[in-house]
Amino acid sequence: MGVATNGSAPEPALKFLIYGRTGWIGGLLGGLCADRGIPFAYGAGRLENRAQLEADIDAAAPTHVFNAAGVTGRPNVDWCETHRAETVRANVVGTLTLADVCRSRGLVLINYATGCIFEYDAAHPLGTGIGFKEEDTPNFVGSFYSKTKAMVEELLKNYENVCTLRVRMPISSDLSNPRNFITKITRYEKVVNIPNSMTILDELLPISIEMAKRNLTGIWNFTNPGAVSHNEILEMYRDYIDPSFTWKNFNLEEQAKVIVAPRSNNELDQTKLKNEFPELLSIKESLIKYVFEPNRKTSKA
């Protein structure tokens, strides 16, 4: 194999190959590399085309590969319900092909996955702070998107070179980005009000670069510790950004009437990531530091 994993190798001279150039996370990751002086290239090949991936690796000669590509659906995951073959091709076939090519070349693959493969249950009740751990079996099958993500996560366990990062409801300081969870819910006519684990990209994407440097592998819950509800975020938005902002709530039964597939709601356990990165902020602290303070428009919050 030739892959030294889980922190066993000294820091090498870095060169990253990134898939997902036109995507939100892929674009942010490239920007971080540019800011930090880390050499990188974007992959041009389609994930399901092994020969194209091999050509990308030959051309870039990377030390690590990052996968931020895949299908989430436009405008949302409901798209995947009616485009199942395309979803499987990108999220399952493509990801597995990339993992296999990386393994054959002795490369660690940092794979941005999803934590939307769980839902609150009797062992992990809402509001208790008992989160799903990395080794727990996914229990949410409400959407085809989540089914494909759970499927590929299980298969990737067989690849010792893969670092799977479970991202949830990603948020960034760019409140104009339509993919930003905060931007989404401020534009909804009504929102549900359920606590969830979420990922503050401004804090966690740099951590993913550090994870590559440490050659960490396996599954990681890639969210900030704790959970935050829709209403709590919108209250912060009102206090920091727009004092006149108002919103309306509706329940899951009412939400079900306006969406095709159910949505995942859960809290992920952060013990593993917090042990590796003790400086990691809680979700509310991270929201204030990385999102709302930099965008503050009110005199005080």
mmCIF file with all atom_site columns, N, CA and C in Angstrom, residues 34-87:
data_model
loop_
_atom_site.group_PDB
_atom_site.id
_atom_site.type_symbol
_atom_site.label_atom_id
_atom_site.label_alt_id
_atom_site.label_comp_id
_atom_site.label_asym_id
_atom_site.label_entity_id
_atom_site.label_seq_id
_atom_site.pdbx_PDB_ins_code
_atom_site.Cartn_x
_atom_site.Cartn_y
_atom_site.Cartn_z
_atom_site.occupancy
_atom_site.B_iso_or_equiv
_atom_site.pdbx_formal_charge
_atom_site.auth_seq_id
_atom_site.auth_comp_id
_atom_site.auth_asym_id
_atom_site.auth_atom_id
_atom_site.pdbx_PDB_model_num
ATOM 1   N N  . ALA A 1 34 ? -4.758  28.144 -1.437  1.00 0.00 ? 34 ALA A N  1
ATOM 2   C CA . ALA A 1 34 ? -4.091  29.311 -2.027  1.00 0.00 ? 34 ALA A CA 1
ATOM 3   C C  . ALA A 1 34 ? -3.627  30.266 -0.929  1.00 0.00 ? 34 ALA A C  1
ATOM 4   N N  . ASP A 1 35 ? -4.479  30.504 0.057   1.00 0.00 ? 35 ASP A N  1
ATOM 5   C CA . ASP A 1 35 ? -4.135  31.414 1.151   1.00 0.00 ? 35 ASP A CA 1
ATOM 6   C C  . ASP A 1 35 ? -2.969  30.897 1.987   1.00 0.00 ? 35 ASP A C  1
ATOM 7   N N  . ARG A 1 36 ? -2.876  29.570 2.096   1.00 0.00 ? 36 ARG A N  1
ATOM 8   C CA . ARG A 1 36 ? -1.858  28.970 2.964   1.00 0.00 ? 36 ARG A CA 1
ATOM 9   C C  . ARG A 1 36 ? -0.598  28.566 2.198   1.00 0.00 ? 36 ARG A C  1
ATOM 10  N N  . GLY A 1 37 ? -0.586  28.811 0.895   1.00 0.00 ? 37 GLY A N  1
ATOM 11  C CA . GLY A 1 37 ? 0.580   28.462 0.107   1.00 0.00 ? 37 GLY A CA 1
ATOM 12  C C  . GLY A 1 37 ? 0.753   26.972 -0.111  1.00 0.00 ? 37 GLY A C  1
ATOM 13  N N  . ILE A 1 38 ? -0.351  26.227 -0.046  1.00 0.00 ? 38 ILE A N  1
ATOM 14  C CA . ILE A 1 38 ? -0.294  24.787 -0.290  1.00 0.00 ? 38 ILE A CA 1
ATOM 15  C C  . ILE A 1 38 ? -0.538  24.531 -1.775  1.00 0.00 ? 38 ILE A C  1
ATOM 16  N N  . PRO A 1 39 ? 0.393   23.943 -2.483  1.00 0.00 ? 39 PRO A N  1
ATOM 17  C CA . PRO A 1 39 ? 0.180   23.660 -3.901  1.00 0.00 ? 39 PRO A CA 1
ATOM 18  C C  . PRO A 1 39 ? -1.018  22.725 -4.086  1.00 0.00 ? 39 PRO A C  1
ATOM 19  N N  . PHE A 1 40 ? -1.864  22.998 -5.074  1.00 0.00 ? 40 PHE A N  1
ATOM 20  C CA . PHE A 1 40 ? -3.017  22.147 -5.318  1.00 0.00 ? 40 PHE A CA 1
ATOM 21  C C  . PHE A 1 40 ? -3.425  22.227 -6.784  1.00 0.00 ? 40 PHE A C  1
ATOM 22  N N  . ALA A 1 41 ? -4.187  21.246 -7.185  1.00 0.00 ? 41 ALA A N  1
ATOM 23  C CA . ALA A 1 41 ? -4.765  21.234 -8.530  1.00 0.00 ? 41 ALA A CA 1
ATOM 24  C C  . ALA A 1 41 ? -6.175  20.674 -8.413  1.00 0.00 ? 41 ALA A C  1
ATOM 25  N N  . TYR A 1 42 ? -7.026  21.088 -9.329  1.00 0.00 ? 42 TYR A N  1
ATOM 26  C CA . TYR A 1 42 ? -8.369  20.523 -9.386  1.00 0.00 ? 42 TYR A CA 1
ATOM 27  C C  . TYR A 1 42 ? -8.390  19.376 -10.392 1.00 0.00 ? 42 TYR A C  1
ATOM 28  N N  . GLY A 1 43 ? -9.048  18.289 -10.006 1.00 0.00 ? 43 GLY A N  1
ATOM 29  C CA . GLY A 1 43 ? -9.183  17.171 -10.912 1.00 0.00 ? 43 GLY A CA 1
ATOM 30  C C  . GLY A 1 43 ? -10.159 17.488 -12.036 1.00 0.00 ? 43 GLY A C  1
ATOM 31  N N  . ALA A 1 44 ? -9.805  17.068 -13.243 1.00 0.00 ? 44 ALA A N  1
ATOM 32  C CA . ALA A 1 44 ? -10.670 17.309 -14.401 1.00 0.00 ? 44 ALA A CA 1
ATOM 33  C C  . ALA A 1 44 ? -11.518 16.094 -14.746 1.00 0.00 ? 44 ALA A C  1
ATOM 34  N N  . GLY A 1 45 ? -11.112 14.920 -14.291 1.00 0.00 ? 45 GLY A N  1
ATOM 35  C CA . GLY A 1 45 ? -11.800 13.690 -14.673 1.00 0.00 ? 45 GLY A CA 1
ATOM 36  C C  . GLY A 1 45 ? -13.134 13.512 -13.974 1.00 0.00 ? 45 GLY A C  1
ATOM 37  N N  . ARG A 1 46 ? -14.012 12.750 -14.597 1.00 0.00 ? 46 ARG A N  1
ATOM 38  C CA . ARG A 1 46 ? -15.265 12.376 -13.960 1.00 0.00 ? 46 ARG A CA 1
ATOM 39  C C  . ARG A 1 46 ? -14.982 11.239 -12.988 1.00 0.00 ? 46 ARG A C  1
ATOM 40  N N  . LEU A 1 47 ? -15.600 11.292 -11.830 1.00 0.00 ? 47 LEU A N  1
ATOM 41  C CA . LEU A 1 47 ? -15.263 10.344 -10.779 1.00 0.00 ? 47 LEU A CA 1
ATOM 42  C C  . LEU A 1 47 ? -15.473 8.891  -11.192 1.00 0.00 ? 47 LEU A C  1
ATOM 43  N N  . GLU A 1 48 ? -16.465 8.647  -12.045 1.00 0.00 ? 48 GLU A N  1
ATOM 44  C CA . GLU A 1 48 ? -16.746 7.258  -12.419 1.00 0.00 ? 48 GLU A CA 1
ATOM 45  C C  . GLU A 1 48 ? -15.824 6.749  -13.529 1.00 0.00 ? 48 GLU A C  1
ATOM 46  N N  . ASN A 1 49 ? -14.932 7.616  -14.038 1.00 0.00 ? 49 ASN A N  1
ATOM 47  C CA . ASN A 1 49 ? -14.040 7.245  -15.132 1.00 0.00 ? 49 ASN A CA 1
ATOM 48  C C  . ASN A 1 49 ? -12.634 6.999  -14.583 1.00 0.00 ? 49 ASN A C  1
ATOM 49  N N  . ARG A 1 50 ? -12.305 5.746  -14.368 1.00 0.00 ? 50 ARG A N  1
ATOM 50  C CA . ARG A 1 50 ? -11.030 5.395  -13.735 1.00 0.00 ? 50 ARG A CA 1
ATOM 51  C C  . ARG A 1 50 ? -9.829  5.922  -14.521 1.00 0.00 ? 50 ARG A C  1
ATOM 52  N N  . ALA A 1 51 ? -9.846  5.801  -15.816 1.00 0.00 ? 51 ALA A N  1
ATOM 53  C CA . ALA A 1 51 ? -8.710  6.245  -16.619 1.00 0.00 ? 51 ALA A CA 1
ATOM 54  C C  . ALA A 1 51 ? -8.483  7.752  -16.471 1.00 0.00 ? 51 ALA A C  1
ATOM 55  N N  . GLN A 1 52 ? -9.568  8.510  -16.412 1.00 0.00 ? 52 GLN A N  1
ATOM 56  C CA . GLN A 1 52 ? -9.435  9.955  -16.239 1.00 0.00 ? 52 GLN A CA 1
ATOM 57  C C  . GLN A 1 52 ? -8.867  10.304 -14.866 1.00 0.00 ? 52 GLN A C  1
ATOM 58  N N  . LEU A 1 53 ? -9.284  9.576  -13.839 1.00 0.00 ? 53 LEU A N  1
ATOM 59  C CA . LEU A 1 53 ? -8.748  9.821  -12.503 1.00 0.00 ? 53 LEU A CA 1
ATOM 60  C C  . LEU A 1 53 ? -7.260  9.498  -12.445 1.00 0.00 ? 53 LEU A C  1
ATOM 61  N N  . GLU A 1 54 ? -6.872  8.394  -13.067 1.00 0.00 ? 54 GLU A N  1
ATOM 62  C CA . GLU A 1 54 ? -5.454  8.029  -13.091 1.00 0.00 ? 54 GLU A CA 1
ATOM 63  C C  . GLU A 1 54 ? -4.633  9.086  -13.826 1.00 0.00 ? 54 GLU A C  1
ATOM 64  N N  . ALA A 1 55 ? -5.199  9.638  -14.899 1.00 0.00 ? 55 ALA A N  1
ATOM 65  C CA . ALA A 1 55 ? -4.498  10.695 -15.635 1.00 0.00 ? 55 ALA A CA 1
ATOM 66  C C  . ALA A 1 55 ? -4.347  11.951 -14.787 1.00 0.00 ? 55 ALA A C  1
ATOM 67  N N  . ASP A 1 56 ? -5.379  12.291 -14.016 1.00 0.00 ? 56 ASP A N  1
ATOM 68  C CA . ASP A 1 56 ? -5.297  13.444 -13.118 1.00 0.00 ? 56 ASP A CA 1
ATOM 69  C C  . ASP A 1 56 ? -4.178  13.260 -12.102 1.00 0.00 ? 56 ASP A C  1
ATOM 70  N N  . ILE A 1 57 ? -4.102  12.071 -11.519 1.00 0.00 ? 57 ILE A N  1
ATOM 71  C CA . ILE A 1 57 ? -3.089  11.809 -10.496 1.00 0.00 ? 57 ILE A CA 1
ATOM 72  C C  . ILE A 1 57 ? -1.690  11.812 -11.110 1.00 0.00 ? 57 ILE A C  1
ATOM 73  N N  . ASP A 1 58 ? -1.564  11.254 -12.294 1.00 0.00 ? 58 ASP A N  1
ATOM 74  C CA . ASP A 1 58 ? -0.268  11.279 -12.968 1.00 0.00 ? 58 ASP A CA 1
ATOM 75  C C  . ASP A 1 58 ? 0.184   12.710 -13.223 1.00 0.00 ? 58 ASP A C  1
ATOM 76  N N  . ALA A 1 59 ? -0.762  13.566 -13.614 1.00 0.00 ? 59 ALA A N  1
ATOM 77  C CA . ALA A 1 59 ? -0.418  14.953 -13.949 1.00 0.00 ? 59 ALA A CA 1
ATOM 78  C C  . ALA A 1 59 ? -0.112  15.785 -12.709 1.00 0.00 ? 59 ALA A C  1
ATOM 79  N N  . ALA A 1 60 ? -0.872  15.561 -11.632 1.00 0.00 ? 60 ALA A N  1
ATOM 80  C CA . ALA A 1 60 ? -0.728  16.407 -10.437 1.00 0.00 ? 60 ALA A CA 1
ATOM 81  C C  . ALA A 1 60 ? 0.321   15.897 -9.461  1.00 0.00 ? 60 ALA A C  1
ATOM 82  N N  . ALA A 1 61 ? 0.560   14.579 -9.446  1.00 0.00 ? 61 ALA A N  1
ATOM 83  C CA . ALA A 1 61 ? 1.470   13.955 -8.475  1.00 0.00 ? 61 ALA A CA 1
ATOM 84  C C  . ALA A 1 61 ? 1.189   14.442 -7.054  1.00 0.00 ? 61 ALA A C  1
ATOM 85  N N  . PRO A 1 62 ? -0.050  14.247 -6.563  1.00 0.00 ? 62 PRO A N  1
ATOM 86  C CA . PRO A 1 62 ? -0.419  14.785 -5.251  1.00 0.00 ? 62 PRO A CA 1
ATOM 87  C C  . PRO A 1 62 ? 0.085   13.919 -4.099  1.00 0.00 ? 62 PRO A C  1
ATOM 88  N N  . THR A 1 63 ? 0.110   14.532 -2.912  1.00 0.00 ? 63 THR A N  1
ATOM 89  C CA . THR A 1 63 ? 0.374   13.772 -1.690  1.00 0.00 ? 63 THR A CA 1
ATOM 90  C C  . THR A 1 63 ? -0.939  13.294 -1.070  1.00 0.00 ? 63 THR A C  1
ATOM 91  N N  . HIS A 1 64 ? -2.032  14.031 -1.342  1.00 0.00 ? 64 HIS A N  1
ATOM 92  C CA . HIS A 1 64 ? -3.348  13.707 -0.813  1.00 0.00 ? 64 HIS A CA 1
ATOM 93  C C  . HIS A 1 64 ? -4.409  14.090 -1.837  1.00 0.00 ? 64 HIS A C  1
ATOM 94  N N  . VAL A 1 65 ? -5.536  13.386 -1.791  1.00 0.00 ? 65 VAL A N  1
ATOM 95  C CA . VAL A 1 65 ? -6.660  13.689 -2.677  1.00 0.00 ? 65 VAL A CA 1
ATOM 96  C C  . VAL A 1 65 ? -7.866  14.036 -1.815  1.00 0.00 ? 65 VAL A C  1
ATOM 97  N N  . PHE A 1 66 ? -8.586  15.077 -2.221  1.00 0.00 ? 66 PHE A N  1
ATOM 98  C CA . PHE A 1 66 ? -9.804  15.506 -1.528  1.00 0.00 ? 66 PHE A CA 1
ATOM 99  C C  . PHE A 1 66 ? -10.992 15.346 -2.470  1.00 0.00 ? 66 PHE A C  1
ATOM 100 N N  . ASN A 1 67 ? -12.054 14.750 -1.968  1.00 0.00 ? 67 ASN A N  1
ATOM 101 C CA . ASN A 1 67 ? -13.258 14.598 -2.785  1.00 0.00 ? 67 ASN A CA 1
ATOM 102 C C  . ASN A 1 67 ? -14.390 15.429 -2.212  1.00 0.00 ? 67 ASN A C  1
ATOM 103 N N  . ALA A 1 68 ? -14.673 16.548 -2.890  1.00 0.00 ? 68 ALA A N  1
ATOM 104 C CA . ALA A 1 68 ? -15.810 17.395 -2.531  1.00 0.00 ? 68 ALA A CA 1
ATOM 105 C C  . ALA A 1 68 ? -16.829 17.400 -3.664  1.00 0.00 ? 68 ALA A C  1
ATOM 106 N N  . ALA A 1 69 ? -16.758 16.389 -4.519  1.00 0.00 ? 69 ALA A N  1
ATOM 107 C CA . ALA A 1 69 ? -17.700 16.279 -5.631  1.00 0.00 ? 69 ALA A CA 1
ATOM 108 C C  . ALA A 1 69 ? -18.839 15.343 -5.246  1.00 0.00 ? 69 ALA A C  1
ATOM 109 N N  . GLY A 1 70 ? -19.816 15.246 -6.109  1.00 0.00 ? 70 GLY A N  1
ATOM 110 C CA . GLY A 1 70 ? -20.955 14.377 -5.848  1.00 0.00 ? 70 GLY A CA 1
ATOM 111 C C  . GLY A 1 70 ? -22.253 15.099 -6.121  1.00 0.00 ? 70 GLY A C  1
ATOM 112 N N  . VAL A 1 71 ? -23.347 14.402 -5.954  1.00 0.00 ? 71 VAL A N  1
ATOM 113 C CA . VAL A 1 71 ? -24.670 14.940 -6.244  1.00 0.00 ? 71 VAL A CA 1
ATOM 114 C C  . VAL A 1 71 ? -25.432 15.163 -4.951  1.00 0.00 ? 71 VAL A C  1
ATOM 115 N N  . THR A 1 72 ? -25.872 16.404 -4.744  1.00 0.00 ? 72 THR A N  1
ATOM 116 C CA . THR A 1 72 ? -26.783 16.693 -3.631  1.00 0.00 ? 72 THR A CA 1
ATOM 117 C C  . THR A 1 72 ? -28.163 17.075 -4.134  1.00 0.00 ? 72 THR A C  1
ATOM 118 N N  . GLY A 1 73 ? -28.237 17.433 -5.430  1.00 0.00 ? 73 GLY A N  1
ATOM 119 C CA . GLY A 1 73 ? -29.518 17.797 -6.017  1.00 0.00 ? 73 GLY A CA 1
ATOM 120 C C  . GLY A 1 73 ? -29.714 19.302 -6.066  1.00 0.00 ? 73 GLY A C  1
ATOM 121 N N  . ARG A 1 74 ? -30.380 19.762 -7.092  1.00 0.00 ? 74 ARG A N  1
ATOM 122 C CA . ARG A 1 74 ? -30.735 21.171 -7.235  1.00 0.00 ? 74 ARG A CA 1
ATOM 123 C C  . ARG A 1 74 ? -32.230 21.274 -7.504  1.00 0.00 ? 74 ARG A C  1
ATOM 124 N N  . PRO A 1 75 ? -32.967 22.083 -6.733  1.00 0.00 ? 75 PRO A N  1
ATOM 125 C CA . PRO A 1 75 ? -32.469 22.977 -5.689  1.00 0.00 ? 75 PRO A CA 1
ATOM 126 C C  . PRO A 1 75 ? -32.195 22.280 -4.369  1.00 0.00 ? 75 PRO A C  1
ATOM 127 N N  . ASN A 1 76 ? -32.607 21.014 -4.216  1.00 0.00 ? 76 ASN A N  1
ATOM 128 C CA . ASN A 1 76 ? -32.372 20.294 -2.967  1.00 0.00 ? 76 ASN A CA 1
ATOM 129 C C  . ASN A 1 76 ? -32.364 18.798 -3.236  1.00 0.00 ? 76 ASN A C  1
ATOM 130 N N  . VAL A 1 77 ? -32.290 17.992 -2.171  1.00 0.00 ? 77 VAL A N  1
ATOM 131 C CA . VAL A 1 77 ? -32.126 16.548 -2.325  1.00 0.00 ? 77 VAL A CA 1
ATOM 132 C C  . VAL A 1 77 ? -33.352 15.863 -2.934  1.00 0.00 ? 77 VAL A C  1
ATOM 133 N N  . ASP A 1 78 ? -34.472 16.562 -3.026  1.00 0.00 ? 78 ASP A N  1
ATOM 134 C CA . ASP A 1 78 ? -35.645 15.966 -3.676  1.00 0.00 ? 78 ASP A CA 1
ATOM 135 C C  . ASP A 1 78 ? -35.336 15.572 -5.122  1.00 0.00 ? 78 ASP A C  1
ATOM 136 N N  . TRP A 1 79 ? -34.387 16.283 -5.757  1.00 0.00 ? 79 TRP A N  1
ATOM 137 C CA . TRP A 1 79 ? -33.979 15.981 -7.141  1.00 0.00 ? 79 TRP A CA 1
ATOM 138 C C  . TRP A 1 79 ? -33.516 14.536 -7.264  1.00 0.00 ? 79 TRP A C  1
ATOM 139 N N  . CYS A 1 80 ? -32.849 14.055 -6.234  1.00 0.00 ? 80 CYS A N  1
ATOM 140 C CA . CYS A 1 80 ? -32.298 12.700 -6.284  1.00 0.00 ? 80 CYS A CA 1
ATOM 141 C C  . CYS A 1 80 ? -33.380 11.630 -6.345  1.00 0.00 ? 80 CYS A C  1
ATOM 142 N N  . GLU A 1 81 ? -34.577 11.943 -5.868  1.00 0.00 ? 81 GLU A N  1
ATOM 143 C CA . GLU A 1 81 ? -35.672 10.971 -5.885  1.00 0.00 ? 81 GLU A CA 1
ATOM 144 C C  . GLU A 1 81 ? -36.065 10.591 -7.302  1.00 0.00 ? 81 GLU A C  1
ATOM 145 N N  . THR A 1 82 ? -35.913 11.511 -8.234  1.00 0.00 ? 82 THR A N  1
ATOM 146 C CA . THR A 1 82 ? -36.318 11.263 -9.619  1.00 0.00 ? 82 THR A CA 1
ATOM 147 C C  . THR A 1 82 ? -35.129 11.128 -10.569 1.00 0.00 ? 82 THR A C  1
ATOM 148 N N  . HIS A 1 83 ? -33.912 11.172 -10.002 1.00 0.00 ? 83 HIS A N  1
ATOM 149 C CA . HIS A 1 83 ? -32.698 11.004 -10.819 1.00 0.00 ? 83 HIS A CA 1
ATOM 150 C C  . HIS A 1 83 ? -31.792 9.986  -10.115 1.00 0.00 ? 83 HIS A C  1
ATOM 151 N N  . ARG A 1 84 ? -32.328 8.791  -9.923  1.00 0.00 ? 84 ARG A N  1
ATOM 152 C CA . ARG A 1 84 ? -31.642 7.812  -9.082  1.00 0.00 ? 84 ARG A CA 1
ATOM 153 C C  . ARG A 1 84 ? -30.373 7.254  -9.718  1.00 0.00 ? 84 ARG A C  1
ATOM 154 N N  . ALA A 1 85 ? -30.413 6.961  -11.001 1.00 0.00 ? 85 ALA A N  1
ATOM 155 C CA . ALA A 1 85 ? -29.213 6.415  -11.654 1.00 0.00 ? 85 ALA A CA 1
ATOM 156 C C  . ALA A 1 85 ? -28.073 7.427  -11.619 1.00 0.00 ? 85 ALA A C  1
ATOM 157 N N  . GLU A 1 86 ? -28.402 8.699  -11.881 1.00 0.00 ? 86 GLU A N  1
ATOM 158 C CA . GLU A 1 86 ? -27.377 9.738  -11.849 1.00 0.00 ? 86 GLU A CA 1
ATOM 159 C C  . GLU A 1 86 ? -26.805 9.895  -10.441 1.00 0.00 ? 86 GLU A C  1
ATOM 160 N N  . THR A 1 87 ? -27.660 9.769  -9.445  1.00 0.00 ? 87 THR A N  1
ATOM 161 C CA . THR A 1 87 ? -27.224 9.899  -8.055  1.00 0.00 ? 87 THR A CA 1
ATOM 162 C C  . THR A 1 87 ? -26.299 8.756  -7.671  1.00 0.00 ? 87 THR A C  1
#
